[in-house]
Amino acid sequence: MCQARVKFEEQEVVTIRDLAFENTRTGRTGDMLPDKDEPNAMGGGGQGGLGVADHPSVSLFREYLRLKTVHPEPDYDAALKFLDRMAQELELPMKKVEVCPGRVVAIITWAGTNPALQSVLLNSHTDVVPVFQESWKYDAFAAVKDPKGNIYGRGTQDMKSVTIQYIEAIRRLKAEGRRFARTIHLTFVPDEEVGGHKGMETFVKHPEFQALNIGFALDEGLANPGESFTVFYGERCPWWITVRCPGSPGHGSRFVENTAAEKVRRIINSFLDFREQEKHRLNTSECLTLGDVTTVNMTMVKGGVAYNVIPAEMDVSFDMRIPPTVNLQEFEEKIQQWCKGAGEGITYQFAQKHTNQDRTSTADSNPWWKAFSMTCKAMNVSLQTEIFPAATDSRFIRAVGLPAIGFSPINHTPILLHDHNEFLNEQVFLCGIQVYQELVPALASVPALPGEV
Ligand SMILES: [Zn+2]
Ligand SMILES: [Zn+2]
């Protein structure tokens, strides 16, 4: 099933098993009508150029994309209101846990027939990263659909699609009258994009999290430009570091010794030389992916007050992502050497320093992985297993000892998360719902594990 073949450059070709307008959403026939106030793509292609209404799931996806849950001031109230409505429509209870002031985790629960068993968690974050609107083809929060069925918007890939796919899969399974042994929890968390401190990082320590009795979690992955889907069983550790370089101040006309800038230069050289080495390693080895090497990017420089005043201090910041195979203690020692070698008085500070390197087993002996991979196999969905190159909330879930897989059912799509013109084709999106319609039952039906009642 589920073979979406979409050619973006040429004519669109889509093959999907009875996808078109399968209306399992009873009582929502109103959704089959086009939204009156829907913004159209330039050239009038707002309904995909076919002159027909959106599939109800697509319409819901576009509605969710229009909520401005964008940093630095995400409209989380809008998201919670939307999720409240979803819970009502699904006829499932929704709990809200305020993990920090103004930061609420919403949990929709579909109880299993054997609630003593460990549950399955379907996690997604509600926030999205900012846009450079001038570089977008369309308003990044209008969810415009072009004539090819490509839906443009911040969050189409990261990760509002997945949120709606979970909800729609659950809606269809419920409509079919299915029940499963294990309880299914859908969590909707804030602040993933700013480090998760006031989101999942805090939530995993909350008694309400323990109470979910989770056995296995699904969270976001990345698009795959080819036919396969990529699944992530681990992540690189994000380290965000600021190196502070003090130096002798003075007049901008002199050769002052021991300036902050000279130290900054050595620091930058050390970090970026290492970046070159890692880049070379990635580019010269066929078997390495981005998740297998360390990336280093200089992302901020601060300091200085005037053109002619040599500053007493300068800061330089780097975003580093370190694979789980790297010894973190040795890596930090390397940073210490770089700092020591760059001059007197240099200090550093972490804004993000994840150190848990747990990976989720992708062996058949892991019953969760077995259920996941066998289901994909049965659907003819081929999987590529990788280390996630960036970071997701899965790292906090794995850090409390739970297995988690990062997966966004998006193939035939360029990776555009955090980029301009992030988009997802509606057929690929719809296909992903079908993938969850198979995956969720399989996971929620994993037989009792040793130690479970
Ligand atoms: Zn994300
Ligand atoms: Zn992101």
Short mmCIF file of C-alpha atoms and ligand atoms in Angstrom, two decimals:
data_model
loop_
_atom_site.label_atom_id
_atom_site.label_comp_id
_atom_site.label_asym_id
_atom_site.label_seq_id
_atom_site.Cartn_x
_atom_site.Cartn_y
_atom_site.Cartn_z
CA MET A 1 0.00 0.00 0.00
CA CYS A 2 0.85 3.61 0.15
CA GLN A 3 3.01 4.33 -2.80
CA ALA A 4 3.01 8.06 -3.25
CA ARG A 5 5.12 8.92 -6.24
CA VAL A 6 5.27 12.63 -6.64
CA LYS A 7 7.44 14.35 -9.19
CA PHE A 8 7.86 17.94 -8.22
CA GLU A 9 9.54 19.30 -11.33
CA GLU A 10 7.50 17.63 -14.01
CA GLN A 11 3.92 16.57 -14.09
CA GLU A 12 2.57 15.27 -10.83
CA VAL A 13 2.12 11.52 -10.59
CA VAL A 14 0.41 10.10 -7.55
CA THR A 15 -0.51 6.51 -6.82
CA ILE A 16 -2.14 5.82 -3.53
CA ARG A 17 -4.48 3.06 -2.48
CA ASP A 18 -8.04 4.38 -2.26
CA LEU A 19 -6.91 7.63 -0.79
CA ALA A 20 -9.09 10.09 -2.59
CA PHE A 21 -11.74 11.38 -0.27
CA GLU A 22 -12.16 8.23 1.74
CA ASN A 23 -14.56 9.65 4.22
CA THR A 24 -14.07 7.88 7.45
CA ARG A 25 -14.74 11.07 9.31
CA THR A 26 -18.39 10.69 10.05
CA GLY A 27 -20.31 13.78 10.90
CA ARG A 28 -17.76 16.07 9.31
CA THR A 29 -19.15 16.30 5.82
CA GLY A 30 -19.08 20.06 6.14
CA ASP A 31 -15.32 19.78 5.81
CA MET A 32 -15.70 18.56 2.27
CA LEU A 33 -16.65 22.05 1.26
CA PRO A 34 -13.89 24.48 0.42
CA ASP A 35 -13.04 27.00 3.09
CA LYS A 36 -14.46 30.31 1.97
CA ASP A 37 -11.72 32.41 3.46
CA GLU A 38 -8.89 30.17 2.40
CA PRO A 39 -5.97 32.05 0.89
CA ASN A 40 -5.18 30.76 -2.57
CA ALA A 41 -1.85 30.27 -4.20
CA MET A 42 -0.86 32.79 -6.79
CA GLY A 43 -2.56 31.87 -10.02
CA GLY A 44 -5.64 30.60 -8.25
CA GLY A 45 -4.28 27.18 -7.39
CA GLY A 46 -5.41 27.30 -3.78
CA GLN A 47 -7.39 24.10 -4.12
CA GLY A 48 -4.65 22.26 -5.95
CA GLY A 49 -5.78 23.49 -9.32
CA LEU A 50 -8.29 20.68 -9.51
CA GLY A 51 -11.33 22.74 -8.65
CA VAL A 52 -12.22 20.34 -5.83
CA ALA A 53 -12.36 20.71 -2.09
CA ASP A 54 -9.51 19.67 0.15
CA HIS A 55 -9.56 16.24 1.70
CA PRO A 56 -10.83 16.87 5.26
CA SER A 57 -7.50 15.79 6.73
CA VAL A 58 -5.68 18.24 4.47
CA SER A 59 -8.09 20.98 5.41
CA LEU A 60 -7.40 20.30 9.10
CA PHE A 61 -3.64 20.29 8.48
CA ARG A 62 -3.86 23.66 6.74
CA GLU A 63 -5.94 25.07 9.55
CA TYR A 64 -3.33 23.99 12.10
CA LEU A 65 -0.51 25.49 10.00
CA ARG A 66 -2.22 28.87 10.20
CA LEU A 67 -1.86 29.02 13.98
CA LYS A 68 1.11 31.24 14.77
CA THR A 69 2.92 29.04 17.24
CA VAL A 70 6.13 30.65 16.06
CA HIS A 71 9.03 31.78 18.23
CA PRO A 72 9.86 34.08 19.89
CA GLU A 73 6.24 34.44 21.05
CA PRO A 74 4.33 31.32 20.09
CA ASP A 75 0.55 31.53 20.33
CA TYR A 76 0.26 28.43 22.48
CA ASP A 77 -3.27 29.37 23.53
CA ALA A 78 -4.40 28.97 19.92
CA ALA A 79 -2.78 25.53 19.76
CA LEU A 80 -4.40 24.43 23.02
CA LYS A 81 -7.81 25.61 21.86
CA PHE A 82 -7.35 23.65 18.64
CA LEU A 83 -6.26 20.54 20.55
CA ASP A 84 -9.21 20.86 22.91
CA ARG A 85 -11.46 20.72 19.87
CA MET A 86 -9.57 17.70 18.52
CA ALA A 87 -10.06 15.84 21.79
CA GLN A 88 -13.76 16.64 21.70
CA GLU A 89 -14.08 15.42 18.13
CA LEU A 90 -12.18 12.24 18.94
CA GLU A 91 -14.29 11.83 22.08
CA LEU A 92 -11.14 11.31 24.09
CA PRO A 93 -10.07 12.98 27.33
CA MET A 94 -7.39 15.65 27.25
CA LYS A 95 -5.24 16.56 30.21
CA LYS A 96 -3.19 19.72 30.51
CA VAL A 97 -0.02 19.84 32.54
CA GLU A 98 1.55 23.25 33.06
CA VAL A 99 5.21 22.27 33.31
CA CYS A 100 6.37 25.89 33.63
CA PRO A 101 4.38 29.14 33.76
CA GLY A 102 2.66 29.55 30.40
CA ARG A 103 4.08 26.27 29.12
CA VAL A 104 1.45 23.55 28.93
CA VAL A 105 1.80 19.97 27.76
CA ALA A 106 -1.50 18.61 26.42
CA ILE A 107 -2.15 14.86 26.61
CA ILE A 108 -4.95 13.11 24.71
CA THR A 109 -5.44 9.53 25.85
CA TRP A 110 -7.09 6.56 24.19
CA ALA A 111 -7.28 3.93 26.90
CA GLY A 112 -6.38 0.38 25.96
CA THR A 113 -8.38 -2.71 26.81
CA ASN A 114 -5.58 -3.70 29.18
CA PRO A 115 -4.54 -0.43 30.80
CA ALA A 116 -2.05 -2.25 33.02
CA LEU A 117 0.21 -2.69 30.01
CA GLN A 118 2.76 -0.03 29.14
CA SER A 119 1.47 2.60 26.77
CA VAL A 120 2.51 3.88 23.37
CA LEU A 121 3.41 7.56 23.17
CA LEU A 122 2.85 9.62 20.03
CA ASN A 123 4.73 12.84 20.68
CA SER A 124 4.81 16.08 18.75
CA HIS A 125 5.82 19.65 19.49
CA THR A 126 3.49 22.54 18.82
CA ASP A 127 6.05 25.31 18.28
CA VAL A 128 7.79 26.24 15.05
CA VAL A 129 10.89 28.26 14.21
CA PRO A 130 10.75 31.83 12.85
CA VAL A 131 10.73 32.63 9.13
CA PHE A 132 12.44 35.15 6.87
CA GLN A 133 9.16 36.07 5.20
CA GLU A 134 10.79 38.06 2.40
CA SER A 135 12.44 34.87 1.15
CA TRP A 136 9.21 32.86 0.98
CA LYS A 137 7.07 32.40 -2.11
CA TYR A 138 3.92 32.68 0.00
CA ASP A 139 2.90 33.84 3.44
CA ALA A 140 4.53 31.24 5.71
CA PHE A 141 1.40 31.09 7.86
CA ALA A 142 -1.25 31.01 5.13
CA ALA A 143 -0.82 27.30 4.30
CA VAL A 144 -1.10 28.00 0.59
CA LYS A 145 -1.51 24.96 -1.63
CA ASP A 146 -0.07 25.28 -5.12
CA PRO A 147 -1.44 23.59 -8.25
CA LYS A 148 0.80 20.55 -7.62
CA GLY A 149 -0.75 20.04 -4.20
CA ASN A 150 2.35 21.28 -2.39
CA ILE A 151 1.33 22.96 0.84
CA TYR A 152 3.69 25.73 1.91
CA GLY A 153 4.09 26.80 5.48
CA ARG A 154 6.31 26.84 8.55
CA GLY A 155 5.74 23.50 10.25
CA THR A 156 4.62 21.54 7.18
CA GLN A 157 7.57 19.21 7.81
CA ASP A 158 8.59 20.22 11.34
CA MET A 159 6.26 18.96 12.67
CA LYS A 160 2.65 20.02 12.34
CA SER A 161 2.10 17.39 9.66
CA VAL A 162 2.94 14.62 12.11
CA THR A 163 0.61 16.06 14.75
CA ILE A 164 -2.32 16.01 12.36
CA GLN A 165 -1.35 12.60 10.98
CA TYR A 166 -1.45 11.13 14.49
CA ILE A 167 -4.84 12.73 15.13
CA GLU A 168 -6.30 11.63 11.81
CA ALA A 169 -5.01 8.07 12.16
CA ILE A 170 -6.61 7.85 15.61
CA ARG A 171 -9.83 9.35 14.27
CA ARG A 172 -10.04 6.72 11.52
CA LEU A 173 -9.14 3.81 13.78
CA LYS A 174 -11.82 4.91 16.24
CA ALA A 175 -14.36 5.31 13.44
CA GLU A 176 -13.60 1.73 12.39
CA GLY A 177 -14.48 0.63 15.92
CA ARG A 178 -11.00 -0.68 16.66
CA ARG A 179 -9.64 -1.14 20.17
CA PHE A 180 -6.15 -2.11 21.24
CA ALA A 181 -4.68 -3.70 24.30
CA ARG A 182 -2.26 -0.88 25.06
CA THR A 183 -3.19 2.68 25.91
CA ILE A 184 -2.17 5.32 23.37
CA HIS A 185 -1.14 8.78 24.58
CA LEU A 186 -0.72 11.73 22.27
CA THR A 187 1.43 14.45 23.84
CA PHE A 188 1.66 17.95 22.42
CA VAL A 189 4.59 19.81 23.90
CA PRO A 190 5.79 23.42 23.79
CA ASP A 191 9.27 24.86 23.34
CA GLU A 192 11.04 22.02 21.54
CA GLU A 193 12.63 24.50 19.17
CA VAL A 194 14.24 26.51 21.96
CA GLY A 195 15.82 23.56 23.73
CA GLY A 196 12.90 21.90 25.51
CA HIS A 197 13.83 23.29 28.94
CA LYS A 198 10.27 24.48 29.56
CA GLY A 199 8.84 21.57 27.61
CA MET A 200 9.83 17.94 27.39
CA GLU A 201 12.96 18.24 29.51
CA THR A 202 10.83 19.30 32.47
CA PHE A 203 7.86 17.12 31.58
CA VAL A 204 9.82 13.84 31.72
CA LYS A 205 10.54 14.56 35.40
CA HIS A 206 6.88 15.34 36.18
CA PRO A 207 4.73 12.77 38.04
CA GLU A 208 2.17 13.06 35.23
CA PHE A 209 4.80 11.72 32.85
CA GLN A 210 5.52 8.75 35.10
CA ALA A 211 1.79 8.16 35.29
CA LEU A 212 1.62 7.68 31.52
CA ASN A 213 3.47 4.39 32.02
CA ILE A 214 5.12 4.63 28.62
CA GLY A 215 6.69 1.58 26.99
CA PHE A 216 7.63 3.09 23.67
CA ALA A 217 7.57 6.51 21.99
CA LEU A 218 7.37 7.86 18.49
CA ASP A 219 8.59 11.38 17.79
CA GLU A 220 9.66 13.42 14.77
CA GLY A 221 12.14 12.44 12.07
CA LEU A 222 13.15 14.03 8.77
CA ALA A 223 11.89 13.99 5.20
CA ASN A 224 13.60 11.68 2.74
CA PRO A 225 14.02 12.87 -0.87
CA GLY A 226 13.91 9.28 -2.16
CA GLU A 227 11.45 6.41 -1.96
CA SER A 228 12.53 5.24 1.51
CA PHE A 229 11.57 6.64 4.87
CA THR A 230 14.28 7.52 7.34
CA VAL A 231 13.95 6.40 10.95
CA PHE A 232 16.14 7.63 13.75
CA TYR A 233 17.18 5.42 16.65
CA GLY A 234 19.47 7.94 18.31
CA GLU A 235 20.59 11.52 18.10
CA ARG A 236 23.72 13.58 18.21
CA CYS A 237 24.17 15.49 21.44
CA PRO A 238 23.61 19.21 21.01
CA TRP A 239 26.25 21.36 22.71
CA TRP A 240 25.77 25.10 22.52
CA ILE A 241 28.87 26.84 23.79
CA THR A 242 29.93 30.44 24.29
CA VAL A 243 33.66 31.06 24.60
CA ARG A 244 34.54 34.28 26.42
CA CYS A 245 37.84 35.89 25.50
CA PRO A 246 39.10 38.68 27.77
CA GLY A 247 41.90 40.91 26.51
CA SER A 248 43.77 44.13 27.02
CA PRO A 249 41.78 47.18 26.00
CA GLY A 250 43.27 50.32 24.47
CA HIS A 251 43.26 52.81 21.63
CA GLY A 252 42.30 51.46 18.22
CA SER A 253 45.38 53.07 16.66
CA ARG A 254 47.97 50.98 18.56
CA PHE A 255 49.50 47.50 18.54
CA VAL A 256 48.06 46.54 21.90
CA GLU A 257 49.31 43.14 23.09
CA ASN A 258 47.04 40.32 24.16
CA THR A 259 43.77 41.58 22.65
CA ALA A 260 40.47 39.77 22.89
CA ALA A 261 40.26 39.61 19.11
CA GLU A 262 43.54 37.73 18.77
CA LYS A 263 42.21 35.11 21.17
CA VAL A 264 38.90 34.96 19.40
CA ARG A 265 40.77 34.37 16.15
CA ARG A 266 42.65 31.37 17.59
CA ILE A 267 39.45 29.99 19.08
CA ILE A 268 37.64 30.34 15.77
CA ASN A 269 40.53 28.68 13.96
CA SER A 270 40.56 25.69 16.31
CA PHE A 271 36.82 25.14 16.12
CA LEU A 272 36.59 25.69 12.36
CA ASP A 273 39.69 23.61 11.54
CA PHE A 274 38.00 20.75 13.36
CA ARG A 275 34.84 21.53 11.36
CA GLU A 276 36.84 21.13 8.13
CA GLN A 277 38.24 17.77 9.27
CA GLU A 278 34.79 16.46 10.09
CA LYS A 279 33.34 17.76 6.85
CA HIS A 280 36.12 16.02 4.94
CA ARG A 281 35.49 12.80 6.85
CA LEU A 282 31.81 12.92 5.92
CA ASN A 283 32.46 13.76 2.28
CA THR A 284 35.05 11.05 1.73
CA SER A 285 33.21 8.17 3.31
CA GLU A 286 30.29 6.54 1.58
CA CYS A 287 29.01 4.93 4.73
CA LEU A 288 28.79 8.02 6.91
CA THR A 289 25.73 10.23 7.23
CA LEU A 290 25.52 13.65 8.86
CA GLY A 291 24.50 11.98 12.13
CA ASP A 292 27.84 10.11 12.25
CA VAL A 293 30.19 13.10 12.32
CA THR A 294 30.52 16.16 14.55
CA THR A 295 29.33 19.45 13.12
CA VAL A 296 30.58 22.78 14.42
CA ASN A 297 29.09 26.07 13.34
CA MET A 298 29.99 29.50 14.56
CA THR A 299 26.63 31.15 15.09
CA MET A 300 27.19 34.33 17.14
CA VAL A 301 29.94 36.85 17.86
CA LYS A 302 29.56 39.56 20.45
CA GLY A 303 31.73 42.35 21.72
CA GLY A 304 33.01 45.83 21.12
CA VAL A 305 31.65 49.29 21.79
CA ALA A 306 33.27 51.62 19.24
CA TYR A 307 35.51 51.53 16.15
CA ASN A 308 38.46 53.01 17.97
CA VAL A 309 38.21 51.19 21.30
CA ILE A 310 39.86 47.78 21.60
CA PRO A 311 37.37 45.82 23.70
CA ALA A 312 38.19 44.17 27.00
CA GLU A 313 36.14 41.12 26.12
CA MET A 314 34.66 39.27 23.14
CA ASP A 315 32.36 36.27 22.98
CA VAL A 316 32.03 33.70 20.26
CA SER A 317 29.34 31.01 20.18
CA PHE A 318 29.17 27.67 18.42
CA ASP A 319 26.47 25.11 17.73
CA MET A 320 28.04 21.66 17.94
CA ARG A 321 26.31 18.33 17.36
CA ILE A 322 28.21 15.30 18.59
CA PRO A 323 27.46 11.71 17.52
CA PRO A 324 26.76 9.07 20.18
CA THR A 325 29.98 7.26 19.23
CA VAL A 326 32.17 10.14 20.44
CA ASN A 327 33.60 10.05 23.96
CA LEU A 328 32.17 13.26 25.38
CA GLN A 329 34.74 13.61 28.13
CA GLU A 330 37.56 13.46 25.62
CA PHE A 331 35.73 15.88 23.40
CA GLU A 332 35.41 18.41 26.20
CA GLU A 333 39.09 17.98 26.98
CA LYS A 334 39.80 18.89 23.37
CA ILE A 335 37.77 22.09 23.80
CA GLN A 336 39.71 22.86 26.98
CA GLN A 337 42.97 22.47 25.04
CA TRP A 338 41.75 24.84 22.35
CA CYS A 339 40.85 27.42 24.98
CA LYS A 340 44.13 27.01 26.82
CA GLY A 341 46.08 27.33 23.59
CA ALA A 342 44.28 30.51 22.57
CA GLY A 343 45.52 32.67 25.43
CA GLU A 344 45.11 33.71 29.04
CA GLY A 345 41.81 33.86 30.87
CA ILE A 346 39.57 32.24 28.31
CA THR A 347 36.44 30.64 29.77
CA TYR A 348 33.47 28.88 28.28
CA GLN A 349 29.88 28.25 29.20
CA PHE A 350 27.24 25.88 27.85
CA ALA A 351 23.70 26.96 26.98
CA GLN A 352 22.94 23.38 26.00
CA LYS A 353 24.96 20.34 26.91
CA HIS A 354 23.19 17.06 26.44
CA THR A 355 25.28 14.10 27.53
CA ASN A 356 22.96 11.11 27.28
CA GLN A 357 23.99 8.99 24.30
CA ASP A 358 21.43 6.20 24.58
CA ARG A 359 20.24 4.64 21.38
CA THR A 360 17.11 2.60 20.85
CA SER A 361 17.77 -0.95 19.74
CA THR A 362 16.93 -1.76 16.14
CA ALA A 363 17.36 -5.47 16.70
CA ASP A 364 14.47 -7.89 16.37
CA SER A 365 14.92 -8.65 20.04
CA ASN A 366 13.36 -5.24 20.72
CA PRO A 367 9.65 -6.08 20.38
CA TRP A 368 8.74 -2.42 19.73
CA TRP A 369 11.22 -2.12 16.90
CA LYS A 370 10.10 -5.47 15.57
CA ALA A 371 6.47 -4.32 15.47
CA PHE A 372 7.48 -1.04 13.84
CA SER A 373 9.76 -2.51 11.20
CA MET A 374 7.57 -5.52 10.37
CA THR A 375 4.61 -3.23 9.84
CA CYS A 376 6.63 -1.07 7.48
CA LYS A 377 7.81 -4.15 5.65
CA ALA A 378 4.24 -5.36 5.23
CA MET A 379 3.37 -1.95 3.75
CA ASN A 380 6.32 -2.16 1.36
CA VAL A 381 7.77 0.88 3.06
CA SER A 382 11.55 0.68 3.05
CA LEU A 383 13.41 2.16 5.99
CA GLN A 384 16.83 3.74 6.40
CA THR A 385 18.02 3.75 9.98
CA GLU A 386 20.18 6.69 11.01
CA ILE A 387 21.34 8.89 13.85
CA PHE A 388 19.29 12.08 13.91
CA PRO A 389 21.65 14.89 12.93
CA ALA A 390 19.85 17.61 14.90
CA ALA A 391 18.00 17.23 18.20
CA THR A 392 14.44 16.36 19.12
CA ASP A 393 12.53 15.80 22.33
CA SER A 394 13.31 12.07 21.90
CA ARG A 395 16.60 12.72 23.63
CA PHE A 396 14.81 13.45 26.90
CA ILE A 397 12.62 10.37 26.49
CA ARG A 398 15.64 8.14 25.83
CA ALA A 399 17.46 9.77 28.73
CA VAL A 400 14.84 8.45 31.16
CA GLY A 401 15.47 4.98 29.79
CA LEU A 402 12.60 4.63 27.34
CA PRO A 403 12.91 3.45 23.74
CA ALA A 404 12.03 6.10 21.17
CA ILE A 405 12.08 6.25 17.40
CA GLY A 406 12.16 9.45 15.36
CA PHE A 407 9.94 9.12 12.34
CA SER A 408 8.10 11.54 10.07
CA PRO A 409 6.39 9.63 7.26
CA ILE A 410 7.63 11.98 4.54
CA ASN A 411 9.30 10.60 1.42
CA HIS A 412 9.87 12.06 -2.06
CA THR A 413 10.39 15.40 -0.38
CA PRO A 414 13.45 17.61 0.03
CA ILE A 415 14.51 18.23 3.64
CA LEU A 416 13.29 21.77 4.29
CA LEU A 417 12.85 22.00 8.03
CA HIS A 418 13.81 25.46 9.33
CA ASP A 419 14.33 26.53 5.69
CA HIS A 420 12.57 29.01 3.42
CA ASN A 421 9.57 27.65 1.54
CA GLU A 422 9.14 24.58 3.74
CA PHE A 423 6.45 22.49 2.08
CA LEU A 424 4.78 19.10 2.02
CA ASN A 425 2.74 17.62 -0.77
CA GLU A 426 -0.82 16.80 0.25
CA GLN A 427 -0.61 13.27 -1.18
CA VAL A 428 2.55 12.53 0.80
CA PHE A 429 0.81 13.93 3.86
CA LEU A 430 -2.28 11.76 3.32
CA CYS A 431 -0.14 8.73 2.71
CA GLY A 432 1.53 9.31 6.08
CA ILE A 433 -1.83 9.02 7.82
CA GLN A 434 -2.21 5.56 6.31
CA VAL A 435 1.24 4.66 7.58
CA TYR A 436 0.16 5.55 11.13
CA GLN A 437 -3.13 3.70 10.64
CA GLU A 438 -0.98 0.57 10.39
CA LEU A 439 1.81 1.46 12.80
CA VAL A 440 -0.33 2.55 15.73
CA PRO A 441 -2.38 -0.70 15.90
CA ALA A 442 0.81 -2.77 15.62
CA LEU A 443 2.53 -0.90 18.43
CA ALA A 444 -0.54 -0.80 20.64
CA SER A 445 -0.91 -4.56 20.17
CA VAL A 446 2.63 -5.59 21.10
CA PRO A 447 2.02 -8.58 23.40
CA ALA A 448 2.77 -8.25 27.09
CA LEU A 449 6.50 -8.08 27.65
CA PRO A 450 8.33 -9.99 30.36
CA GLY A 451 7.52 -8.23 33.59
CA GLU A 452 4.27 -6.80 32.33
CA VAL A 453 0.99 -8.01 33.75
ZN ZN B 1 10.85 19.52 15.19
ZN ZN B 2 12.87 22.06 14.28
#
